[in-house]
CSV table of C-alpha atoms in Angstrom, one decimal:
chain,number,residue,atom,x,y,z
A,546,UNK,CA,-24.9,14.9,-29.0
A,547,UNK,CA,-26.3,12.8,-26.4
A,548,UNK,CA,-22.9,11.6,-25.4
A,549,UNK,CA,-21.7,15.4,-24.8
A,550,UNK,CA,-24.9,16.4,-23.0
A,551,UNK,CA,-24.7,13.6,-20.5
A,552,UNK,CA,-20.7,14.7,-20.3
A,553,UNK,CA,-22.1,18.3,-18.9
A,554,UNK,CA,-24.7,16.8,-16.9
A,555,UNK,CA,-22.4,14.6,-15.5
A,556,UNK,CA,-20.4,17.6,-14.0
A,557,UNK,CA,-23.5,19.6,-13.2
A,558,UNK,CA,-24.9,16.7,-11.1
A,559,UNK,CA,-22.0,16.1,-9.3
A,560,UNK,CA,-22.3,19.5,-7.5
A,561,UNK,CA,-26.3,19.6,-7.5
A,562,UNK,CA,-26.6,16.1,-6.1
A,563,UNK,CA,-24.4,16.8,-3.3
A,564,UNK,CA,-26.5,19.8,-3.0
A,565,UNK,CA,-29.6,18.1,-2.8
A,566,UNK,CA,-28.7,15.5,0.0
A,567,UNK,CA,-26.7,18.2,2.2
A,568,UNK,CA,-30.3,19.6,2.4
A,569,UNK,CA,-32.4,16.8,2.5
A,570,UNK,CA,-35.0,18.4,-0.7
A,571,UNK,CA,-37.0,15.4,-1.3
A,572,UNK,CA,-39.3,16.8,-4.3
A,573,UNK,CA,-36.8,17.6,-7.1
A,574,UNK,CA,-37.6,17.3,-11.2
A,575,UNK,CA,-35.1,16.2,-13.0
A,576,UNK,CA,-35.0,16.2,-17.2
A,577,UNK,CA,-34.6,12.9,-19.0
A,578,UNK,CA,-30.9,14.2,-19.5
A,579,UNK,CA,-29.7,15.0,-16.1
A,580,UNK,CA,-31.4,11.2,-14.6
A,581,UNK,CA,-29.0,9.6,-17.2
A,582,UNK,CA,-25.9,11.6,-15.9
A,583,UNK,CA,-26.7,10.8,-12.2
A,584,UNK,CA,-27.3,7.2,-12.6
A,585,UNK,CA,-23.7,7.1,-14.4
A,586,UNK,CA,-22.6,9.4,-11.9
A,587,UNK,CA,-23.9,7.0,-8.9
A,588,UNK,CA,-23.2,3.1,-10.5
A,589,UNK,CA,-21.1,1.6,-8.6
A,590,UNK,CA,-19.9,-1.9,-9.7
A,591,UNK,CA,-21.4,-3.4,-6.3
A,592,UNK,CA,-23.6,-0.8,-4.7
A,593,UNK,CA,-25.7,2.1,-5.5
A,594,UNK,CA,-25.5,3.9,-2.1
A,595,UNK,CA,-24.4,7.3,-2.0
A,596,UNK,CA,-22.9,9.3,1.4
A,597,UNK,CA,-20.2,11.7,0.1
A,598,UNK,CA,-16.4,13.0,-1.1
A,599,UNK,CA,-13.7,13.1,0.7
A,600,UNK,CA,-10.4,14.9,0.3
A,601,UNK,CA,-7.2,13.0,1.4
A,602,UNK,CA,-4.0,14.2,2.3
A,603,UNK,CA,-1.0,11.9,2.6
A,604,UNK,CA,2.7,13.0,3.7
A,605,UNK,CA,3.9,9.7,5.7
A,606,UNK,CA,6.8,9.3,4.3
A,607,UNK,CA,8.5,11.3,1.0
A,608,UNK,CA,5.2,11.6,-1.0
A,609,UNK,CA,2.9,14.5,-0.8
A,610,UNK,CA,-0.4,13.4,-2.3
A,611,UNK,CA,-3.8,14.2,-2.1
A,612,UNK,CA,-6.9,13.0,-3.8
A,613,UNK,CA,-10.4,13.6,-3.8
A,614,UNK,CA,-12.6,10.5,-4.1
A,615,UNK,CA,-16.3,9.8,-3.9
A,616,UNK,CA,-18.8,6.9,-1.8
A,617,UNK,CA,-18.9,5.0,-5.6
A,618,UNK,CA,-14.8,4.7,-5.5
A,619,UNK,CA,-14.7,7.4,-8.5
A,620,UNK,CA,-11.2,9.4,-7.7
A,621,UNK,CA,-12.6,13.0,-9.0
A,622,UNK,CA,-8.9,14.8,-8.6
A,623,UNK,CA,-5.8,13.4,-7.8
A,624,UNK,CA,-2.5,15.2,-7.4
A,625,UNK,CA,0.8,14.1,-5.9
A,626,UNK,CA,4.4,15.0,-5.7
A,627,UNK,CA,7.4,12.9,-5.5
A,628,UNK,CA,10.3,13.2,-3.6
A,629,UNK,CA,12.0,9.8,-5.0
A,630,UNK,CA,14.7,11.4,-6.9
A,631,UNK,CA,16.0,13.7,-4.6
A,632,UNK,CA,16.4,10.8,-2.0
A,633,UNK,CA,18.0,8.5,-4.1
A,634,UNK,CA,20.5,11.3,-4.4
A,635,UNK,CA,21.2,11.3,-1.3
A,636,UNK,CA,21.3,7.4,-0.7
A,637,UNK,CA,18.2,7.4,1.3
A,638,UNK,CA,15.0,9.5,3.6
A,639,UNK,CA,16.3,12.7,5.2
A,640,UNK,CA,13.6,13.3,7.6
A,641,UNK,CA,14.1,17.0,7.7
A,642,UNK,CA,14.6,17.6,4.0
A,643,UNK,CA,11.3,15.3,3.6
A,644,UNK,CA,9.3,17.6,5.8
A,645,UNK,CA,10.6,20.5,4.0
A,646,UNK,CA,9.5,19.6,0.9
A,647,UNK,CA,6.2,18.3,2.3
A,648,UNK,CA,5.8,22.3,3.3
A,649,UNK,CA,6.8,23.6,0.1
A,650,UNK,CA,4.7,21.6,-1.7
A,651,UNK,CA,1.6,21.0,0.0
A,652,UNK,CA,-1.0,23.7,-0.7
A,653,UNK,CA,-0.1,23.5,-4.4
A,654,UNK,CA,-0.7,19.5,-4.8
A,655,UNK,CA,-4.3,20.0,-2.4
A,656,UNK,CA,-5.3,23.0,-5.0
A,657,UNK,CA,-4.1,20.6,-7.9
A,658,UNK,CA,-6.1,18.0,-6.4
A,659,UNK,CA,-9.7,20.4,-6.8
A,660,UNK,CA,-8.7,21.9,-9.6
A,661,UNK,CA,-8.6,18.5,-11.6
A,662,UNK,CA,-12.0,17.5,-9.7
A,663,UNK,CA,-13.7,21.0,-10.9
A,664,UNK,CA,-14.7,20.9,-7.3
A,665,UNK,CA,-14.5,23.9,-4.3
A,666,UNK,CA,-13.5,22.6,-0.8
A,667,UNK,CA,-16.9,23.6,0.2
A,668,UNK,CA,-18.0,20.4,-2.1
A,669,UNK,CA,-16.5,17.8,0.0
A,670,UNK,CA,-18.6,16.4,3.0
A,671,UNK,CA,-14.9,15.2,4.8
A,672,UNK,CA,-10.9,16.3,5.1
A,673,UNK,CA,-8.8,12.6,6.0
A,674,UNK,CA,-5.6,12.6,6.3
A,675,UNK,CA,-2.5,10.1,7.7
A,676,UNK,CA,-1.7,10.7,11.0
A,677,UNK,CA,-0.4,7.8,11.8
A,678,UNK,CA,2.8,5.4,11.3
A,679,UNK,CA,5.5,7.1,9.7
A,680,UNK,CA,8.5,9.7,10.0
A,681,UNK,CA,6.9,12.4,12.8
A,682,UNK,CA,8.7,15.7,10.7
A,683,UNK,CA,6.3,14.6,7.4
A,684,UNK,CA,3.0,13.6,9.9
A,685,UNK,CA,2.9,16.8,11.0
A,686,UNK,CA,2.4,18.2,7.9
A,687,UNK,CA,-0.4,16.7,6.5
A,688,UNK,CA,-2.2,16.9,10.1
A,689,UNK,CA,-1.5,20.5,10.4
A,690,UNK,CA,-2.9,21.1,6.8
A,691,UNK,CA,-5.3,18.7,7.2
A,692,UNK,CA,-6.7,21.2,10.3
A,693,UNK,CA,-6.3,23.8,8.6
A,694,UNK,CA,-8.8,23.0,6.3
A,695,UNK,CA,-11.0,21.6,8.0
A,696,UNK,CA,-11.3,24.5,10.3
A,697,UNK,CA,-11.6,27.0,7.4
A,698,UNK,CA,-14.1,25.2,5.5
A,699,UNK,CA,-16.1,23.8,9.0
A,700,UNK,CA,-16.1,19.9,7.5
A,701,UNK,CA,-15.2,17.5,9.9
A,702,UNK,CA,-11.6,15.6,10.0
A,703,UNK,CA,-11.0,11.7,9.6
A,704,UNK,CA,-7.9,11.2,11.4
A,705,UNK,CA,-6.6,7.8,9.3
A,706,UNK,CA,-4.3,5.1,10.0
A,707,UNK,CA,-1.7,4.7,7.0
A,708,UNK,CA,-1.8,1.0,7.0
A,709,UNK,CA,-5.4,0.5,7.8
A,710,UNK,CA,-5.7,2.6,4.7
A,711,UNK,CA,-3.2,0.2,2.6
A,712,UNK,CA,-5.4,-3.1,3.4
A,713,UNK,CA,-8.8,-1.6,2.7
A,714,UNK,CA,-7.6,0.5,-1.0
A,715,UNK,CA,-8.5,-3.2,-2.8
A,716,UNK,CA,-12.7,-2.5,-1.5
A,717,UNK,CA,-12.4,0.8,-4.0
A,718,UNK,CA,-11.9,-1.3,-7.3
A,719,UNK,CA,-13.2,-4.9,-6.3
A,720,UNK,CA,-15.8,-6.7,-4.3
A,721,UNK,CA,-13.6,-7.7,-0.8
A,722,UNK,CA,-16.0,-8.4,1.9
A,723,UNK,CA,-15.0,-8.8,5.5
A,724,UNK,CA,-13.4,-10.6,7.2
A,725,UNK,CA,-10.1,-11.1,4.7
A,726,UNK,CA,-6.5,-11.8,5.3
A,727,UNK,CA,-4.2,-9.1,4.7
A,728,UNK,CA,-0.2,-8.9,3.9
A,729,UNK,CA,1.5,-5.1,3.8
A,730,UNK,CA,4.4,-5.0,2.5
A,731,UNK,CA,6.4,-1.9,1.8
A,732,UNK,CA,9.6,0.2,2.7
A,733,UNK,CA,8.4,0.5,6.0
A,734,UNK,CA,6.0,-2.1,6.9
A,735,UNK,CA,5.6,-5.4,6.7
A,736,UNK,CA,2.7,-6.8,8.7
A,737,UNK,CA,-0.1,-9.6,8.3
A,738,UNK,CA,-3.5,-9.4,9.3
A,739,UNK,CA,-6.8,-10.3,9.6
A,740,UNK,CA,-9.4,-7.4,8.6
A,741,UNK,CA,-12.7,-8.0,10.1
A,742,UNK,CA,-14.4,-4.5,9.8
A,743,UNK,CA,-13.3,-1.1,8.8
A,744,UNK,CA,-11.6,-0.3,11.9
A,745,UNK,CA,-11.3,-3.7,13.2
A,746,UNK,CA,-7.6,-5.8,13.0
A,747,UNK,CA,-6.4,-8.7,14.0
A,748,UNK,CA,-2.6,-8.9,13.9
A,749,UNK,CA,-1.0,-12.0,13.1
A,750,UNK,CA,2.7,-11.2,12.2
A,751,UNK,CA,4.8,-8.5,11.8
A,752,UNK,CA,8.6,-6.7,11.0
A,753,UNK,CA,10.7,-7.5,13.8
A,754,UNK,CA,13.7,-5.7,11.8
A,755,UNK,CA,13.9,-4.4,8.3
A,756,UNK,CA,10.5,-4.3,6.4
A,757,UNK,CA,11.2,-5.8,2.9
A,758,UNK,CA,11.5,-2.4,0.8
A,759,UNK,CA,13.8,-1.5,2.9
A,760,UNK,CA,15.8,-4.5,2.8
A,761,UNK,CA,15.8,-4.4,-1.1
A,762,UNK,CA,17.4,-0.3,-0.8
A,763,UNK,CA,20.0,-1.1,1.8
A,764,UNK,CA,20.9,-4.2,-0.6
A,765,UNK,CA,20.7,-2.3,-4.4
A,766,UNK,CA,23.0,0.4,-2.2
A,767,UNK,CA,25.4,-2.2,-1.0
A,768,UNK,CA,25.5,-3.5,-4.3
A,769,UNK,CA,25.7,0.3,-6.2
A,770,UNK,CA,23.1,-0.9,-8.8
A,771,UNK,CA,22.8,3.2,-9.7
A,772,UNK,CA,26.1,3.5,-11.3
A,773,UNK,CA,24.2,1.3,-14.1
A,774,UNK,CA,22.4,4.0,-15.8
A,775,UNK,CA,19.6,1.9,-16.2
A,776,UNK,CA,18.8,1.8,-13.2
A,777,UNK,CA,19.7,5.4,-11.6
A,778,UNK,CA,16.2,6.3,-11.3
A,779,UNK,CA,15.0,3.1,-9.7
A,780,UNK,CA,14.2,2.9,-6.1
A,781,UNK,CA,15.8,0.1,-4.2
A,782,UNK,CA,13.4,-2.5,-4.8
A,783,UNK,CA,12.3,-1.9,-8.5
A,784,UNK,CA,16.2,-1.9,-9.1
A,785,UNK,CA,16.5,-5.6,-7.5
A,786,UNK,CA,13.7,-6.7,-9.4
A,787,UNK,CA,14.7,-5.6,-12.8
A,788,UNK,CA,18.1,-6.9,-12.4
A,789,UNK,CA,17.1,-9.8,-11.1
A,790,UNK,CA,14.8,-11.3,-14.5
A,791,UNK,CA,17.7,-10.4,-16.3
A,792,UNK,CA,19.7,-13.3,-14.1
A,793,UNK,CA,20.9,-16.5,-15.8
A,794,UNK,CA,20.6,-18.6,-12.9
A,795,UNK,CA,18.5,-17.6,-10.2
A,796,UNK,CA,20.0,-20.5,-7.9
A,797,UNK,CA,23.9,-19.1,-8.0
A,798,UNK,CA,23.8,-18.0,-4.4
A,799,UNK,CA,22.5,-19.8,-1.4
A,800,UNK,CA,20.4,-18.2,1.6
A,801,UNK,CA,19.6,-19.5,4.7
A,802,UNK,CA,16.0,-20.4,5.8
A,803,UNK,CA,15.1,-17.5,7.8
A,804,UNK,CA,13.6,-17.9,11.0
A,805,UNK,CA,13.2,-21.5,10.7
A,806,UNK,CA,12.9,-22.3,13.7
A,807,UNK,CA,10.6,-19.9,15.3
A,808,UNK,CA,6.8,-21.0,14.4
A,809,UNK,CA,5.1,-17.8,14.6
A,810,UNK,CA,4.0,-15.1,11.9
A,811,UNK,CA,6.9,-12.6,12.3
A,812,UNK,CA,9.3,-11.6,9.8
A,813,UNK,CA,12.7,-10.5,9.7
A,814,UNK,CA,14.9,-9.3,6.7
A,815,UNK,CA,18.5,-8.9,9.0
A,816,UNK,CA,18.9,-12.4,8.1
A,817,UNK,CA,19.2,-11.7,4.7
A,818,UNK,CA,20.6,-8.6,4.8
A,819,UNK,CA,23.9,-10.1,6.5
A,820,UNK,CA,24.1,-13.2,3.9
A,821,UNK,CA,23.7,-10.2,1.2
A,822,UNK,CA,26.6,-9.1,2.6
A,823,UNK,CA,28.5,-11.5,3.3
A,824,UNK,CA,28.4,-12.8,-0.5
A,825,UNK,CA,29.3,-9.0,-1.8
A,826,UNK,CA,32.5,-9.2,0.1
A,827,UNK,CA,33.4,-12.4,-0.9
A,828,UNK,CA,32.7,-11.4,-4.6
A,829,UNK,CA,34.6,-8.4,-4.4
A,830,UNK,CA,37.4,-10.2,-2.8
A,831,UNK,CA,37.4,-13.1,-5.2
A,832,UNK,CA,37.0,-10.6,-8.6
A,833,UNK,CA,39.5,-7.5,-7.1
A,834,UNK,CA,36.3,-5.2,-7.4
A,835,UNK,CA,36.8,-1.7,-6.2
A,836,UNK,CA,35.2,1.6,-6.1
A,837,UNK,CA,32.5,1.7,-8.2
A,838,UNK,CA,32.8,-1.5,-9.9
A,839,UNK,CA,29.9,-4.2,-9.3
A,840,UNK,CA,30.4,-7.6,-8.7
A,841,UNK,CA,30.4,-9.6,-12.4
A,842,UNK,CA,27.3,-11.8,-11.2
A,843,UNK,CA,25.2,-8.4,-9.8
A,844,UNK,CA,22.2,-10.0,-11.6
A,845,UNK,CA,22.2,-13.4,-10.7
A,846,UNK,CA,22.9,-12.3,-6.8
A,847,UNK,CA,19.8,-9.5,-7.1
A,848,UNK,CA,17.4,-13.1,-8.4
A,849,UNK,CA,19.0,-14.8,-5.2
A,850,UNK,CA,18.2,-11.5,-2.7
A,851,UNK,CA,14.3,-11.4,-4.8
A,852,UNK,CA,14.2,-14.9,-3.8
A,853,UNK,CA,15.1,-15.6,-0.3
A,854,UNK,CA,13.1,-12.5,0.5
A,855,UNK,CA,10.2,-14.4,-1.2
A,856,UNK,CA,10.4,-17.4,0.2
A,857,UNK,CA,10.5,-15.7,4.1
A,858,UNK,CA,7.5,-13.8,3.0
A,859,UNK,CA,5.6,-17.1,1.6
A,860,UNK,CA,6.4,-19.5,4.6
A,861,UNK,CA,4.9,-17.0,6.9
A,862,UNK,CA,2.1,-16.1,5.1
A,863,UNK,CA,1.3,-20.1,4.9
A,864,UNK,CA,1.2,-20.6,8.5
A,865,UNK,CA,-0.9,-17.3,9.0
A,866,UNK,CA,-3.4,-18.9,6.9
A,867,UNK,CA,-3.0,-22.5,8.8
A,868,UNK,CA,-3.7,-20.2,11.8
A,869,UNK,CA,-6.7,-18.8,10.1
A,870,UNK,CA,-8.4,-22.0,9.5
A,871,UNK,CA,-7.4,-23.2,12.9
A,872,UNK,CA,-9.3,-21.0,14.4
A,873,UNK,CA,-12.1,-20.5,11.8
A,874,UNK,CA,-11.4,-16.8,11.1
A,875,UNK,CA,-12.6,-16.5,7.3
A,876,UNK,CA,-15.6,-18.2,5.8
A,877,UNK,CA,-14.4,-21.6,4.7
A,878,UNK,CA,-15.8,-21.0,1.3
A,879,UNK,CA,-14.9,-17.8,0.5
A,880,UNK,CA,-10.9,-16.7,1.7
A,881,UNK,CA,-9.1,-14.0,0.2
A,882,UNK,CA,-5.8,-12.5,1.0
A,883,UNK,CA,-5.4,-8.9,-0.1
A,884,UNK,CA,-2.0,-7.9,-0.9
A,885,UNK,CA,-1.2,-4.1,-0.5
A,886,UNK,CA,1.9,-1.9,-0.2
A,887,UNK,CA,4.2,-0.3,-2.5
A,888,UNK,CA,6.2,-4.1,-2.4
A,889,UNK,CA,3.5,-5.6,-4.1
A,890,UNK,CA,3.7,-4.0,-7.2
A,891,UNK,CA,6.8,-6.7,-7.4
A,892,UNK,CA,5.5,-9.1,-10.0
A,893,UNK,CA,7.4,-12.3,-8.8
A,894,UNK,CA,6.5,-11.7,-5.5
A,895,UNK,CA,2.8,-11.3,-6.9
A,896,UNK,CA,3.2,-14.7,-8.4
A,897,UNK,CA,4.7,-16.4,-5.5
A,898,UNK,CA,1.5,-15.4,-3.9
A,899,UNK,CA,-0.7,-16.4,-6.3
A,900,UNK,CA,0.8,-19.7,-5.9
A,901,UNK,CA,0.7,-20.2,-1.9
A,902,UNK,CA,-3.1,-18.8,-2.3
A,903,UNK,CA,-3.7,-21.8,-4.7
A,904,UNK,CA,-2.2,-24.0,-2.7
A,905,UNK,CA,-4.2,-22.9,0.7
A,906,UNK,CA,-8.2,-22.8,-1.4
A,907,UNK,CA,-7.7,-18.6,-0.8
A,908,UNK,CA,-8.3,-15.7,-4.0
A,909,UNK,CA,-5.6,-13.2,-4.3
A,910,UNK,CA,-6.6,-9.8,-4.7
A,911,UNK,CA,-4.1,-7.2,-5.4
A,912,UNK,CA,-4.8,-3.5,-6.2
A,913,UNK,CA,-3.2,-2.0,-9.2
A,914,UNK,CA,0.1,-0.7,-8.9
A,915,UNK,CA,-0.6,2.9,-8.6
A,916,UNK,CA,-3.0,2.2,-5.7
A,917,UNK,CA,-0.2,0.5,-4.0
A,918,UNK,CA,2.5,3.0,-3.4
A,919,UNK,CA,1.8,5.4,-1.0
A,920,UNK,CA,-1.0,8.6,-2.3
A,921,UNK,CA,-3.9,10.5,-1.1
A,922,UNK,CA,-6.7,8.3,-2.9
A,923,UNK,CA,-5.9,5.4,0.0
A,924,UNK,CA,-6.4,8.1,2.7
A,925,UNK,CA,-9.6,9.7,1.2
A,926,UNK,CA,-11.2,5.8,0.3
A,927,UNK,CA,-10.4,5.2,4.1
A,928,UNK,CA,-11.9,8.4,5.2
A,929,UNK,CA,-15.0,7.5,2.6
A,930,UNK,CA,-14.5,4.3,4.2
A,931,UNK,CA,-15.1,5.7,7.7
A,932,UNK,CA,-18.0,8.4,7.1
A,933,UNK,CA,-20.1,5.2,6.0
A,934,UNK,CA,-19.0,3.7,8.9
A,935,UNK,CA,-19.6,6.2,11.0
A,936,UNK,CA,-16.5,6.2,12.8
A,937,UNK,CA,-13.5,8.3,13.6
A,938,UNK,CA,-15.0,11.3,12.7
A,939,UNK,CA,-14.5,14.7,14.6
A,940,UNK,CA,-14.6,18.3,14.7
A,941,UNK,CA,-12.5,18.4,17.9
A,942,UNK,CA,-9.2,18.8,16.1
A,943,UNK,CA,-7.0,19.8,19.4
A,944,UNK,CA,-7.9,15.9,19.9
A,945,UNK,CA,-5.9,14.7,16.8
A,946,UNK,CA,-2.5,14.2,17.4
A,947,UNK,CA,0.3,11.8,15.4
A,948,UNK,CA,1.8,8.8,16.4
A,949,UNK,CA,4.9,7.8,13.9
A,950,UNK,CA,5.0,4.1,15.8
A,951,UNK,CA,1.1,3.0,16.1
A,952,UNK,CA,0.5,-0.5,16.2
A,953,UNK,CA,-1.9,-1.9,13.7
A,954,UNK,CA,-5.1,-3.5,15.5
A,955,UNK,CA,-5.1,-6.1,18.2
A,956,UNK,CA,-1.9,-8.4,18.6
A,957,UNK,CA,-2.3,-11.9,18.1
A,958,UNK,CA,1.1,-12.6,17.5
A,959,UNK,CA,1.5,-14.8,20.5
A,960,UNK,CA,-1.5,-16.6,20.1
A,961,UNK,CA,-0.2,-17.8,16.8
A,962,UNK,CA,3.6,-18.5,18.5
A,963,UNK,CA,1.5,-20.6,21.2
A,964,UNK,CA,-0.2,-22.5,18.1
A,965,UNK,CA,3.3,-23.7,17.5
A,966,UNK,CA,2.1,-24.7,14.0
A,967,UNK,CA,3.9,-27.2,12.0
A,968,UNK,CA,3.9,-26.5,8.0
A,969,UNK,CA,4.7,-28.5,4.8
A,970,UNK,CA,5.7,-25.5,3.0
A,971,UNK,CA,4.8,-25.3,-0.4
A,972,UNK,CA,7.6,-24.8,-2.7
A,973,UNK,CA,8.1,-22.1,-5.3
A,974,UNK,CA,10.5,-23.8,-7.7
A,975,UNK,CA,7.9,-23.8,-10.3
A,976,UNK,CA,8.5,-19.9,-10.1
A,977,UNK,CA,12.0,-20.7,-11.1
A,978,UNK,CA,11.9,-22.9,-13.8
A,979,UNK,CA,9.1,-20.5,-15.2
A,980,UNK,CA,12.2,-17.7,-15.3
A,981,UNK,CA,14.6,-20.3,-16.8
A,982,UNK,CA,12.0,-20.5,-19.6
A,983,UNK,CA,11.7,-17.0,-20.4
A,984,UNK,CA,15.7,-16.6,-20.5
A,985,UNK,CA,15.6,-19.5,-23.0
């Protein structure tokens, strides 16, 4: 009985509390009950202190998602429509199609959102919502409905920058102080950085080409890993992956060291990409492959793409974090690298990782998979992010505008070229002897 009557209070509290602070009554009494059900309303793992919900709307790319989340990291609704398959139907992002669909789909998934939250619009204290990077046709969007309510509902808008909202999601579910180091990693992005406050980045290293999601599509296309049906319903990069820990020998193809000789923090994927296919022509040469045939050793080439894509991403990452402790940018004692982006929900990337952190004396922290795909709970955790903060919040909404290319905080980049730092790179062949085992 006591469980079900703190259940009800639970809900009733939600709504009073907000009440009570919008209005600044100091003298309330409150029943035995109703003080149990806000304290477990208001624990947080790591802080007690209470400022608001947000609502977050997120149309970037080919996800319309929106979520409603609280200042104790509790996601009170969550709602979000994918646009995967119909993509991979038609072999990759139609701009246009995406926006469409972002249209047709929007006011539904927000409604969803505060349905599931038992919560009216005129309960959240903020709207947040991407306005920039991303494809301009499925920015607009989310900005425009993003106005929309605010104006109709008078609560302010938190204008929020995708990636900024990718390297902070980890602070919603575990105890990340800043400063941290950062890598993004997704479809679009792939970008490493120092986080030294909520709207404060230091950029070490970044895409100069293909970002390594995208990298993975273009080479599960090339390679027509959908005519498996297996994997037909896999994007790009979760295709590679699963083919690639059913390989027999991870080592069958050779890749190049990718820019070996540059000593900076930048990545590039076209590398890779051209030795992808130049080894796909030579198999289908060698083997008479045609149509839609694959190449017999599919598997074993996907382990080799996975790897070399690894490997560039590791040997970067180790001399951003030489860079770091050059110049004393994270507390000796206490460095972590956050890992973020729909790529890192790749579990041997996640290890390789794990294993440069141990190497370098950082902790990895990785949100779980769900938090790092693109969706509204990111956005409305930056925006809750940001009302503590104080910052970027506005009721001047002819002042909000998109920008599909923003840069992501400060550019060090060429500080760290001028570094011109030398590394022993640490090798991930344990990695590989740990997949020969589990094929054994």
């Amino acid at each position: 009985m006591m469980q079900i009557e703190t259940i009800v209070c639970y809900r009733i509290c939600r709504q009073f509390m907000h009440h009570v602070v919008r209005r600044r009554i100091q003298h309330v009494r409150l029943g035995s009950s109703l003080k149990i059900a806000m304290n477990f309303m208001y624990h947080r793992r790591y802080s007690s202190k209470v400022t608001g919900i947000v609502l977050g709307i997120e149309t970037s790319c080919d996800d319309t998602g929106c979520a409603i989340v609280d200042s104790n990291g509790k996601i009170l609704g969550e709602a979000l429509n994918s646009q995967q398959q119909i993509h991979l139907n038609h072999g990759g992002i139609i701009p246009p199609i995406a926006r469409d669909l972002h249209k047709q789909h929007i006011e539904h998934v927000v409604h969803d959102a505060l349905r599931i939250a038992s919560i009216e619009l005129s309960d959240v204290d903020a709207i947040a919502t991407t306005v920039k990077p991303g494809l301009p046709l499925s920015l607009v969007v989310g900005m425009n409905y993003g106005k929309h309510l605010s104006r109709t509902s008078g609560k302010p808008l938190i204008p929020v920058h995708h990636m900024e909202a990718h390297a902070l999601t980890i602070r919603m579910v575990q105890k990340v102080d800043f400063p941290f180091l950062v890598l993004l990693i997704s479809g679009g992005h792939c970008l490493l950085a120092v986080v030294q406050a909520v709207d404060k980045f230091l950029l070490l290293g970044q895409s100069l080409d293909d970002a390594p999601g995208e990298a993975f599509d273009k080479a599960a296309r090339r390679l027509k890993l959908r005519n498996l049906p297996e994997f037909r319903t896999l994007s790009g990069g979760r295709a590679i992956e699963l083919a690639a820990s059913k390989s027999t020998d991870p080592q069958a193809f050779e890749f190049p060291m990718v820019m070996a000789q540059y000593r900076d923090c930048n990545f590039s994927m076209a590398g890779i990409k051209n030795c992808v296919r130049r080894h796909i022509l030579q198999q289908e040469k060698l083997h008479g492959v045609e149509g839609d045939e694959l190449i017999p050793d599919v598997f074993n080439l996907c382990a080799g793409i996975q790897m070399a894509v690894t490997r560039h991403l590791c040997q970067r990452l180790q001399r951003g974090m030489e860079f770091v402790t050059l110049q004393n940018l994270l507390p000796r004692d206490n460095k972590t690298l956050v890992l973020s982006g729909g790529v890192a929900c790749n579990t041997f990337i996640k290890r390789a990782m794990g294993l440069v952190c141990q190497h370098m004396g950082y902790s990895l922290a990785v949100p779980p998979p769900h938090l790092c795909t693109d969706n509204g709970i990111m956005i409305a955790w930056n925006g809750i992010e940001r009302l503590c903060a104080d910052i970027g919040i506005t009721h001047d909404l002819d002042s909000v505008d998109i920008d599909s290319k923003c840069p992501l905080g400060e550019d060090w980049t060429d500080k760290v070229a001028k570094a011109s730092i030398k590394c022993k790179w640490i090798k991930l062949t344990p990695l590989l002897k740990e997949h020969s085992t589990s094929q054994e």
